Amino acid sequence: MNKKIAILTDSTSSIDFLPHDYSNIFQVRLTVMFDQESYIDGETITVEQFYDRITKEDIIPKTSQPSVGDVVETIENLKQLGYTDVIYIPLSKALSGTYQAGYLAKELVNDIDVHIVDTKLTAAFLGYMVLEAANLVALGKTIEEIMTHCENLTQNSHFYFLIKDVKYLVKNGRLSNAAGFFGSLLQIVPIIEFNKEGEIVAVDKKRTMKKALAEIIDRLSGEIKGNQKIQFFVCHGMDLELLERTKEELGKHLDLNDIIFSPIPPVVGAHVGNSCIGLGYFILQQ
């Protein structure tokens, strides 16, 4: 029997901001909450509305993952559309129960096979993996080949975030080594890394955003030097001044036309704030 393969991700992937023509990409959406007000990420609140609100209001939003029932319903709908297989590419399982929701949903559906990737990623970095998977489906690759490619992308990548106000990460419990680090954060900018387990950890700190940005670009430039083909990313929290400063610094090392720029979606922005910039790469060919 010929397989019909769907790619399923979640709204942390920034797939809404990455142009594509693939009809087999679907997503489950997380929820953003401002006190008692709940919004569906990317549906009932836009990225512009979200960042405008956290900029103007003294409030730290919370987030809620999709329920197992939400994921089951989505997979059942895909089955009705004739899909035989779903490759589920969610947010890093170290950061959310979204991965686990997919795992539990897999046990509750029949007559459709679900394959789950532990991406260890989020934002446009995750979205790019989704696009790569969809492209391989279009090329007729097997599920095993697609899963292997996704795993290789994870292994050959490195991503950092610079966060001007770490209170969002600490308040929402996403900074793995917050204890002992937070007390020294007055007037400094932490350099946050996605480690190999998909966790967010603080690896360094600088006195200013300018120094932190220079440090992270220097690190990444050294890592990608000599690689034949890479894809570089910049994710931002709609702080346009910080984005322009980042472009200016990156332009000294890389061709800006080769970089994917993407807003950080609201459900991720709730944990990093608006004055945040994410930089990183995939090595596509060594």
PDB file of C-alpha atoms in Angstrom:
ATOM      1  CA  MET A   1       0.000   0.000   0.000  1.00  0.00           C
ATOM      2  CA  ASN A   2       1.305   3.431  -0.901  1.00  0.00           C
ATOM      3  CA  LYS A   3       1.852   5.661   2.082  1.00  0.00           C
ATOM      4  CA  LYS A   4       0.393   9.140   2.345  1.00  0.00           C
ATOM      5  CA  ILE A   5       2.496  11.056   4.864  1.00  0.00           C
ATOM      6  CA  ALA A   6       1.437  14.116   6.868  1.00  0.00           C
ATOM      7  CA  ILE A   7       3.855  16.326   8.784  1.00  0.00           C
ATOM      8  CA  LEU A   8       2.406  17.498  12.100  1.00  0.00           C
ATOM      9  CA  THR A   9       4.056  20.160  14.246  1.00  0.00           C
ATOM     10  CA  ASP A  10       2.974  22.692  16.863  1.00  0.00           C
ATOM     11  CA  SER A  11       2.688  26.466  16.913  1.00  0.00           C
ATOM     12  CA  THR A  12       6.073  26.945  18.578  1.00  0.00           C
ATOM     13  CA  SER A  13       7.589  26.076  15.185  1.00  0.00           C
ATOM     14  CA  SER A  14       7.090  29.503  13.554  1.00  0.00           C
ATOM     15  CA  ILE A  15       5.713  27.639  10.542  1.00  0.00           C
ATOM     16  CA  ASP A  16       3.183  30.476  10.172  1.00  0.00           C
ATOM     17  CA  PHE A  17       6.097  32.776   9.300  1.00  0.00           C
ATOM     18  CA  LEU A  18       8.027  30.469   6.963  1.00  0.00           C
ATOM     19  CA  PRO A  19       6.648  30.661   3.396  1.00  0.00           C
ATOM     20  CA  HIS A  20       5.994  27.285   1.772  1.00  0.00           C
ATOM     21  CA  ASP A  21       3.682  25.502  -0.653  1.00  0.00           C
ATOM     22  CA  TYR A  22       3.411  22.148   1.114  1.00  0.00           C
ATOM     23  CA  SER A  23      -0.179  20.990   1.605  1.00  0.00           C
ATOM     24  CA  ASN A  24       0.751  18.170   3.996  1.00  0.00           C
ATOM     25  CA  ILE A  25       1.976  20.348   6.896  1.00  0.00           C
ATOM     26  CA  PHE A  26      -0.424  20.668   9.830  1.00  0.00           C
ATOM     27  CA  GLN A  27      -0.095  21.985  13.363  1.00  0.00           C
ATOM     28  CA  VAL A  28      -1.621  21.811  16.797  1.00  0.00           C
ATOM     29  CA  ARG A  29      -1.706  25.181  18.507  1.00  0.00           C
ATOM     30  CA  LEU A  30      -0.733  26.031  22.042  1.00  0.00           C
ATOM     31  CA  THR A  31      -2.502  28.598  24.212  1.00  0.00           C
ATOM     32  CA  VAL A  32      -1.207  31.890  25.620  1.00  0.00           C
ATOM     33  CA  MET A  33      -2.813  33.238  28.794  1.00  0.00           C
ATOM     34  CA  PHE A  34      -2.841  36.771  30.203  1.00  0.00           C
ATOM     35  CA  ASP A  35      -4.299  36.251  33.682  1.00  0.00           C
ATOM     36  CA  GLN A  36      -7.805  34.923  32.939  1.00  0.00           C
ATOM     37  CA  GLU A  37      -7.712  35.670  29.205  1.00  0.00           C
ATOM     38  CA  SER A  38      -6.761  32.793  26.914  1.00  0.00           C
ATOM     39  CA  TYR A  39      -5.704  33.060  23.282  1.00  0.00           C
ATOM     40  CA  ILE A  40      -4.919  30.425  20.684  1.00  0.00           C
ATOM     41  CA  ASP A  41      -1.399  31.047  19.429  1.00  0.00           C
ATOM     42  CA  GLY A  42      -1.530  32.389  15.879  1.00  0.00           C
ATOM     43  CA  GLU A  43      -5.331  32.229  15.638  1.00  0.00           C
ATOM     44  CA  THR A  44      -6.907  34.543  18.200  1.00  0.00           C
ATOM     45  CA  ILE A  45      -3.765  36.558  18.894  1.00  0.00           C
ATOM     46  CA  THR A  46      -1.204  37.692  16.334  1.00  0.00           C
ATOM     47  CA  VAL A  47       2.501  38.008  16.941  1.00  0.00           C
ATOM     48  CA  GLU A  48       2.207  41.812  16.690  1.00  0.00           C
ATOM     49  CA  GLN A  49      -0.637  41.926  19.229  1.00  0.00           C
ATOM     50  CA  PHE A  50       1.241  39.679  21.620  1.00  0.00           C
ATOM     51  CA  TYR A  51       4.498  41.648  21.683  1.00  0.00           C
ATOM     52  CA  ASP A  52       2.663  44.958  21.814  1.00  0.00           C
ATOM     53  CA  ARG A  53       0.844  43.750  24.895  1.00  0.00           C
ATOM     54  CA  ILE A  54       3.850  42.451  26.836  1.00  0.00           C
ATOM     55  CA  THR A  55       5.713  45.655  25.978  1.00  0.00           C
ATOM     56  CA  LYS A  56       2.966  47.893  27.359  1.00  0.00           C
ATOM     57  CA  GLU A  57       1.692  45.792  30.271  1.00  0.00           C
ATOM     58  CA  ASP A  58       3.515  44.642  33.386  1.00  0.00           C
ATOM     59  CA  ILE A  59       2.465  41.021  33.031  1.00  0.00           C
ATOM     60  CA  ILE A  60       4.191  37.724  32.340  1.00  0.00           C
ATOM     61  CA  PRO A  61       1.922  35.511  30.240  1.00  0.00           C
ATOM     62  CA  LYS A  62       1.658  31.784  30.752  1.00  0.00           C
ATOM     63  CA  THR A  63       1.269  29.050  28.169  1.00  0.00           C
ATOM     64  CA  SER A  64      -0.646  25.808  27.913  1.00  0.00           C
ATOM     65  CA  GLN A  65       0.203  22.826  25.734  1.00  0.00           C
ATOM     66  CA  PRO A  66      -2.391  21.094  23.548  1.00  0.00           C
ATOM     67  CA  SER A  67      -4.228  18.299  25.320  1.00  0.00           C
ATOM     68  CA  VAL A  68      -3.871  14.673  24.323  1.00  0.00           C
ATOM     69  CA  GLY A  69      -7.435  14.946  23.045  1.00  0.00           C
ATOM     70  CA  ASP A  70      -6.461  17.847  20.783  1.00  0.00           C
ATOM     71  CA  VAL A  71      -3.658  15.811  19.240  1.00  0.00           C
ATOM     72  CA  VAL A  72      -5.869  12.729  18.864  1.00  0.00           C
ATOM     73  CA  GLU A  73      -8.539  14.814  17.129  1.00  0.00           C
ATOM     74  CA  THR A  74      -5.970  16.279  14.735  1.00  0.00           C
ATOM     75  CA  ILE A  75      -4.589  12.841  13.874  1.00  0.00           C
ATOM     76  CA  GLU A  76      -8.093  11.442  13.383  1.00  0.00           C
ATOM     77  CA  ASN A  77      -8.840  14.310  10.995  1.00  0.00           C
ATOM     78  CA  LEU A  78      -5.674  13.503   9.064  1.00  0.00           C
ATOM     79  CA  LYS A  79      -6.803   9.894   8.808  1.00  0.00           C
ATOM     80  CA  GLN A  80     -10.096  11.080   7.330  1.00  0.00           C
ATOM     81  CA  LEU A  81      -8.081  12.999   4.737  1.00  0.00           C
ATOM     82  CA  GLY A  82      -6.504   9.738   3.643  1.00  0.00           C
ATOM     83  CA  TYR A  83      -3.157   9.961   5.415  1.00  0.00           C
ATOM     84  CA  THR A  84      -1.651   6.634   6.435  1.00  0.00           C
ATOM     85  CA  ASP A  85       1.252   8.048   8.440  1.00  0.00           C
ATOM     86  CA  VAL A  86       1.984  11.113  10.541  1.00  0.00           C
ATOM     87  CA  ILE A  87       5.477  12.353  11.334  1.00  0.00           C
ATOM     88  CA  TYR A  88       5.056  14.438  14.484  1.00  0.00           C
ATOM     89  CA  ILE A  89       7.735  17.138  14.870  1.00  0.00           C
ATOM     90  CA  PRO A  90       7.022  19.046  18.110  1.00  0.00           C
ATOM     91  CA  LEU A  91       8.834  21.372  20.483  1.00  0.00           C
ATOM     92  CA  SER A  92      11.734  19.875  22.458  1.00  0.00           C
ATOM     93  CA  LYS A  93      10.369  17.381  24.967  1.00  0.00           C
ATOM     94  CA  ALA A  94      12.653  18.897  27.625  1.00  0.00           C
ATOM     95  CA  LEU A  95      10.636  22.135  27.469  1.00  0.00           C
ATOM     96  CA  SER A  96       7.020  21.037  27.201  1.00  0.00           C
ATOM     97  CA  GLY A  97       4.597  18.141  27.451  1.00  0.00           C
ATOM     98  CA  THR A  98       3.674  18.664  23.792  1.00  0.00           C
ATOM     99  CA  TYR A  99       5.949  15.752  22.853  1.00  0.00           C
ATOM    100  CA  GLN A 100       4.354  13.533  25.505  1.00  0.00           C
ATOM    101  CA  ALA A 101       0.873  14.492  24.316  1.00  0.00           C
ATOM    102  CA  GLY A 102       1.821  13.156  20.893  1.00  0.00           C
ATOM    103  CA  TYR A 103       3.240   9.976  22.392  1.00  0.00           C
ATOM    104  CA  LEU A 104       0.026   9.317  24.331  1.00  0.00           C
ATOM    105  CA  ALA A 105      -2.111  10.190  21.307  1.00  0.00           C
ATOM    106  CA  LYS A 106      -0.165   7.650  19.265  1.00  0.00           C
ATOM    107  CA  GLU A 107      -1.432   4.900  21.590  1.00  0.00           C
ATOM    108  CA  LEU A 108      -5.042   6.032  21.230  1.00  0.00           C
ATOM    109  CA  VAL A 109      -5.441   6.099  17.449  1.00  0.00           C
ATOM    110  CA  ASN A 110      -5.960   3.194  15.086  1.00  0.00           C
ATOM    111  CA  ASP A 111      -5.342   2.610  11.388  1.00  0.00           C
ATOM    112  CA  ILE A 112      -2.783   5.398  11.120  1.00  0.00           C
ATOM    113  CA  ASP A 113       0.893   5.216  12.105  1.00  0.00           C
ATOM    114  CA  VAL A 114       2.461   8.023  14.131  1.00  0.00           C
ATOM    115  CA  HIS A 115       6.230   8.597  14.169  1.00  0.00           C
ATOM    116  CA  ILE A 116       7.607  11.112  16.688  1.00  0.00           C
ATOM    117  CA  VAL A 117      10.829  13.132  16.440  1.00  0.00           C
ATOM    118  CA  ASP A 118      12.586  14.347  19.580  1.00  0.00           C
ATOM    119  CA  THR A 119      13.644  17.587  17.928  1.00  0.00           C
ATOM    120  CA  LYS A 120      15.319  19.360  20.876  1.00  0.00           C
ATOM    121  CA  LEU A 121      14.315  22.573  19.059  1.00  0.00           C
ATOM    122  CA  THR A 122      11.795  25.390  18.935  1.00  0.00           C
ATOM    123  CA  ALA A 123      10.863  28.491  16.888  1.00  0.00           C
ATOM    124  CA  ALA A 124      12.108  28.791  13.281  1.00  0.00           C
ATOM    125  CA  PHE A 125      14.791  26.187  13.974  1.00  0.00           C
ATOM    126  CA  LEU A 126      11.960  23.703  14.499  1.00  0.00           C
ATOM    127  CA  GLY A 127      10.010  25.104  11.561  1.00  0.00           C
ATOM    128  CA  TYR A 128      12.925  24.532   9.225  1.00  0.00           C
ATOM    129  CA  MET A 129      13.042  20.866  10.225  1.00  0.00           C
ATOM    130  CA  VAL A 130       9.332  20.658   9.397  1.00  0.00           C
ATOM    131  CA  LEU A 131       9.971  22.106   5.936  1.00  0.00           C
ATOM    132  CA  GLU A 132      12.867  19.723   5.374  1.00  0.00           C
ATOM    133  CA  ALA A 133      10.651  16.767   6.293  1.00  0.00           C
ATOM    134  CA  ALA A 134       7.878  17.934   3.964  1.00  0.00           C
ATOM    135  CA  ASN A 135      10.382  18.335   1.148  1.00  0.00           C
ATOM    136  CA  LEU A 136      11.629  14.779   1.633  1.00  0.00           C
ATOM    137  CA  VAL A 137       8.046  13.511   1.493  1.00  0.00           C
ATOM    138  CA  ALA A 138       7.636  15.339  -1.826  1.00  0.00           C
ATOM    139  CA  LEU A 139      10.828  13.674  -3.068  1.00  0.00           C
ATOM    140  CA  GLY A 140       9.408  10.248  -2.266  1.00  0.00           C
ATOM    141  CA  LYS A 141      11.748   9.437   0.605  1.00  0.00           C
ATOM    142  CA  THR A 142      10.808   6.739   3.110  1.00  0.00           C
ATOM    143  CA  ILE A 143       9.707   7.469   6.657  1.00  0.00           C
ATOM    144  CA  GLU A 144      12.960   5.967   7.927  1.00  0.00           C
ATOM    145  CA  GLU A 145      14.977   8.299   5.696  1.00  0.00           C
ATOM    146  CA  ILE A 146      12.981  11.320   6.849  1.00  0.00           C
ATOM    147  CA  MET A 147      13.350  10.428  10.529  1.00  0.00           C
ATOM    148  CA  THR A 148      17.096   9.930  10.089  1.00  0.00           C
ATOM    149  CA  HIS A 149      17.420  13.290   8.346  1.00  0.00           C
ATOM    150  CA  CYS A 150      15.598  15.041  11.195  1.00  0.00           C
ATOM    151  CA  GLU A 151      17.878  13.383  13.739  1.00  0.00           C
ATOM    152  CA  ASN A 152      20.935  14.434  11.734  1.00  0.00           C
ATOM    153  CA  LEU A 153      19.717  18.024  11.658  1.00  0.00           C
ATOM    154  CA  THR A 154      19.413  18.020  15.436  1.00  0.00           C
ATOM    155  CA  GLN A 155      22.897  16.575  15.860  1.00  0.00           C
ATOM    156  CA  ASN A 156      24.452  19.090  13.458  1.00  0.00           C
ATOM    157  CA  SER A 157      23.043  22.285  14.912  1.00  0.00           C
ATOM    158  CA  HIS A 158      23.684  24.881  17.580  1.00  0.00           C
ATOM    159  CA  PHE A 159      21.416  27.664  18.781  1.00  0.00           C
ATOM    160  CA  TYR A 160      21.748  30.527  21.232  1.00  0.00           C
ATOM    161  CA  PHE A 161      19.365  33.114  22.601  1.00  0.00           C
ATOM    162  CA  LEU A 162      20.201  36.504  24.062  1.00  0.00           C
ATOM    163  CA  ILE A 163      17.543  37.594  26.518  1.00  0.00           C
ATOM    164  CA  LYS A 164      17.573  41.106  27.891  1.00  0.00           C
ATOM    165  CA  ASP A 165      15.038  40.305  30.626  1.00  0.00           C
ATOM    166  CA  VAL A 166      15.389  36.767  31.971  1.00  0.00           C
ATOM    167  CA  LYS A 167      12.398  37.131  34.309  1.00  0.00           C
ATOM    168  CA  TYR A 168      10.186  35.451  31.701  1.00  0.00           C
ATOM    169  CA  LEU A 169      12.330  32.298  31.611  1.00  0.00           C
ATOM    170  CA  VAL A 170      12.729  32.121  35.375  1.00  0.00           C
ATOM    171  CA  LYS A 171       9.069  32.827  36.141  1.00  0.00           C
ATOM    172  CA  ASN A 172       7.901  30.128  33.749  1.00  0.00           C
ATOM    173  CA  GLY A 173      10.519  27.629  34.916  1.00  0.00           C
ATOM    174  CA  ARG A 174      12.224  27.071  31.572  1.00  0.00           C
ATOM    175  CA  LEU A 175      15.806  27.962  32.543  1.00  0.00           C
ATOM    176  CA  SER A 176      17.373  24.676  33.663  1.00  0.00           C
ATOM    177  CA  ASN A 177      20.209  26.194  35.701  1.00  0.00           C
ATOM    178  CA  ALA A 178      18.373  29.240  37.061  1.00  0.00           C
ATOM    179  CA  ALA A 179      19.372  28.522  40.663  1.00  0.00           C
ATOM    180  CA  GLY A 180      22.516  30.457  41.528  1.00  0.00           C
ATOM    181  CA  PHE A 181      22.488  32.256  38.198  1.00  0.00           C
ATOM    182  CA  PHE A 182      19.519  34.546  38.610  1.00  0.00           C
ATOM    183  CA  GLY A 183      20.992  36.365  41.599  1.00  0.00           C
ATOM    184  CA  SER A 184      23.797  37.770  39.467  1.00  0.00           C
ATOM    185  CA  LEU A 185      21.647  38.974  36.593  1.00  0.00           C
ATOM    186  CA  LEU A 186      21.305  42.605  37.619  1.00  0.00           C
ATOM    187  CA  GLN A 187      22.248  44.759  34.639  1.00  0.00           C
ATOM    188  CA  ILE A 188      23.707  41.892  32.615  1.00  0.00           C
ATOM    189  CA  VAL A 189      22.640  39.956  29.525  1.00  0.00           C
ATOM    190  CA  PRO A 190      22.681  36.153  29.812  1.00  0.00           C
ATOM    191  CA  ILE A 191      23.719  34.002  26.858  1.00  0.00           C
ATOM    192  CA  ILE A 192      21.275  31.097  26.687  1.00  0.00           C
ATOM    193  CA  GLU A 193      22.010  27.871  24.844  1.00  0.00           C
ATOM    194  CA  PHE A 194      19.919  24.960  23.619  1.00  0.00           C
ATOM    195  CA  ASN A 195      22.041  22.055  24.819  1.00  0.00           C
ATOM    196  CA  LYS A 196      22.179  18.550  23.335  1.00  0.00           C
ATOM    197  CA  GLU A 197      19.304  17.437  25.563  1.00  0.00           C
ATOM    198  CA  GLY A 198      17.092  20.211  24.235  1.00  0.00           C
ATOM    199  CA  GLU A 199      17.210  22.123  27.511  1.00  0.00           C
ATOM    200  CA  ILE A 200      17.667  25.876  27.888  1.00  0.00           C
ATOM    201  CA  VAL A 201      20.784  26.626  29.926  1.00  0.00           C
ATOM    202  CA  ALA A 202      22.687  29.812  30.686  1.00  0.00           C
ATOM    203  CA  VAL A 203      26.290  29.443  29.498  1.00  0.00           C
ATOM    204  CA  ASP A 204      27.702  32.959  29.836  1.00  0.00           C
ATOM    205  CA  LYS A 205      26.783  36.554  30.597  1.00  0.00           C
ATOM    206  CA  LYS A 206      27.878  39.989  29.432  1.00  0.00           C
ATOM    207  CA  ARG A 207      27.381  43.499  30.725  1.00  0.00           C
ATOM    208  CA  THR A 208      25.619  44.782  27.618  1.00  0.00           C
ATOM    209  CA  MET A 209      23.569  43.431  24.745  1.00  0.00           C
ATOM    210  CA  LYS A 210      26.233  44.718  22.342  1.00  0.00           C
ATOM    211  CA  LYS A 211      28.943  42.645  24.035  1.00  0.00           C
ATOM    212  CA  ALA A 212      26.682  39.596  24.288  1.00  0.00           C
ATOM    213  CA  LEU A 213      25.771  39.850  20.610  1.00  0.00           C
ATOM    214  CA  ALA A 214      29.425  40.145  19.596  1.00  0.00           C
ATOM    215  CA  GLU A 215      30.288  37.113  21.723  1.00  0.00           C
ATOM    216  CA  ILE A 216      27.573  34.898  20.288  1.00  0.00           C
ATOM    217  CA  ILE A 217      28.318  35.876  16.685  1.00  0.00           C
ATOM    218  CA  ASP A 218      32.001  35.207  17.278  1.00  0.00           C
ATOM    219  CA  ARG A 219      31.195  31.763  18.705  1.00  0.00           C
ATOM    220  CA  LEU A 220      28.870  30.805  15.876  1.00  0.00           C
ATOM    221  CA  SER A 221      31.167  32.155  13.152  1.00  0.00           C
ATOM    222  CA  GLY A 222      33.965  29.981  14.487  1.00  0.00           C
ATOM    223  CA  GLU A 223      31.745  26.905  14.598  1.00  0.00           C
ATOM    224  CA  ILE A 224      30.497  27.149  11.017  1.00  0.00           C
ATOM    225  CA  LYS A 225      33.846  28.104   9.478  1.00  0.00           C
ATOM    226  CA  GLY A 226      34.905  25.573   6.855  1.00  0.00           C
ATOM    227  CA  ASN A 227      31.513  23.917   6.446  1.00  0.00           C
ATOM    228  CA  GLN A 228      30.405  23.734   2.830  1.00  0.00           C
ATOM    229  CA  LYS A 229      26.727  24.390   3.407  1.00  0.00           C
ATOM    230  CA  ILE A 230      24.872  25.783   6.392  1.00  0.00           C
ATOM    231  CA  GLN A 231      21.509  27.379   7.048  1.00  0.00           C
ATOM    232  CA  PHE A 232      21.678  30.269   9.495  1.00  0.00           C
ATOM    233  CA  PHE A 233      18.714  31.694  11.418  1.00  0.00           C
ATOM    234  CA  VAL A 234      17.786  34.808  13.337  1.00  0.00           C
ATOM    235  CA  CYS A 235      14.669  34.687  15.509  1.00  0.00           C
ATOM    236  CA  HIS A 236      13.450  37.873  17.144  1.00  0.00           C
ATOM    237  CA  GLY A 237      10.842  39.203  19.544  1.00  0.00           C
ATOM    238  CA  MET A 238       9.742  42.102  17.320  1.00  0.00           C
ATOM    239  CA  ASP A 239      12.305  44.446  18.881  1.00  0.00           C
ATOM    240  CA  LEU A 240      13.185  46.107  15.585  1.00  0.00           C
ATOM    241  CA  GLU A 241      16.061  48.154  16.977  1.00  0.00           C
ATOM    242  CA  LEU A 242      17.719  45.001  18.320  1.00  0.00           C
ATOM    243  CA  LEU A 243      17.016  43.207  15.047  1.00  0.00           C
ATOM    244  CA  GLU A 244      18.713  45.934  13.001  1.00  0.00           C
ATOM    245  CA  ARG A 245      21.710  45.912  15.333  1.00  0.00           C
ATOM    246  CA  THR A 246      21.935  42.136  14.894  1.00  0.00           C
ATOM    247  CA  LYS A 247      21.784  42.422  11.109  1.00  0.00           C
ATOM    248  CA  GLU A 248      24.542  45.028  11.164  1.00  0.00           C
ATOM    249  CA  GLU A 249      26.839  42.768  13.195  1.00  0.00           C
ATOM    250  CA  LEU A 250      25.987  39.609  11.251  1.00  0.00           C
ATOM    251  CA  GLY A 251      26.571  41.381   7.947  1.00  0.00           C
ATOM    252  CA  LYS A 252      30.259  41.600   8.850  1.00  0.00           C
ATOM    253  CA  HIS A 253      30.473  37.794   8.796  1.00  0.00           C
ATOM    254  CA  LEU A 254      27.637  36.406   6.652  1.00  0.00           C
ATOM    255  CA  ASP A 255      25.542  37.266   3.611  1.00  0.00           C
ATOM    256  CA  LEU A 256      22.253  38.487   5.081  1.00  0.00           C
ATOM    257  CA  ASN A 257      20.404  37.209   1.997  1.00  0.00           C
ATOM    258  CA  ASP A 258      21.252  33.657   3.041  1.00  0.00           C
ATOM    259  CA  ILE A 259      19.802  34.009   6.541  1.00  0.00           C
ATOM    260  CA  ILE A 260      16.251  33.076   7.535  1.00  0.00           C
ATOM    261  CA  PHE A 261      14.715  35.814   9.707  1.00  0.00           C
ATOM    262  CA  SER A 262      11.572  34.994  11.659  1.00  0.00           C
ATOM    263  CA  PRO A 263       9.532  36.388  14.549  1.00  0.00           C
ATOM    264  CA  ILE A 264       9.438  34.287  17.699  1.00  0.00           C
ATOM    265  CA  PRO A 265       5.821  33.053  18.014  1.00  0.00           C
ATOM    266  CA  PRO A 266       3.743  34.220  21.002  1.00  0.00           C
ATOM    267  CA  VAL A 267       3.810  30.893  22.832  1.00  0.00           C
ATOM    268  CA  VAL A 268       7.642  31.004  22.816  1.00  0.00           C
ATOM    269  CA  GLY A 269       7.754  34.761  23.399  1.00  0.00           C
ATOM    270  CA  ALA A 270       5.907  34.224  26.666  1.00  0.00           C
ATOM    271  CA  HIS A 271       9.101  32.609  27.981  1.00  0.00           C
ATOM    272  CA  VAL A 272      11.715  34.956  26.521  1.00  0.00           C
ATOM    273  CA  GLY A 273      10.090  38.399  26.285  1.00  0.00           C
ATOM    274  CA  ASN A 274      10.298  40.917  23.465  1.00  0.00           C
ATOM    275  CA  SER A 275      13.937  42.023  23.763  1.00  0.00           C
ATOM    276  CA  CYS A 276      15.232  38.635  22.716  1.00  0.00           C
ATOM    277  CA  ILE A 277      17.264  37.478  19.740  1.00  0.00           C
ATOM    278  CA  GLY A 278      17.950  33.883  18.748  1.00  0.00           C
ATOM    279  CA  LEU A 279      20.812  32.902  16.456  1.00  0.00           C
ATOM    280  CA  GLY A 280      21.954  29.532  15.224  1.00  0.00           C
ATOM    281  CA  TYR A 281      22.514  27.175  12.354  1.00  0.00           C
ATOM    282  CA  PHE A 282      22.114  23.743  10.838  1.00  0.00           C
ATOM    283  CA  ILE A 283      25.071  22.178   9.059  1.00  0.00           C
ATOM    284  CA  LEU A 284      23.490  20.738   5.918  1.00  0.00           C
ATOM    285  CA  GLN A 285      26.649  19.393   4.302  1.00  0.00           C
ATOM    286  CA  GLN A 286      29.982  18.677   5.951  1.00  0.00           C
TER     287      GLN A 286
END
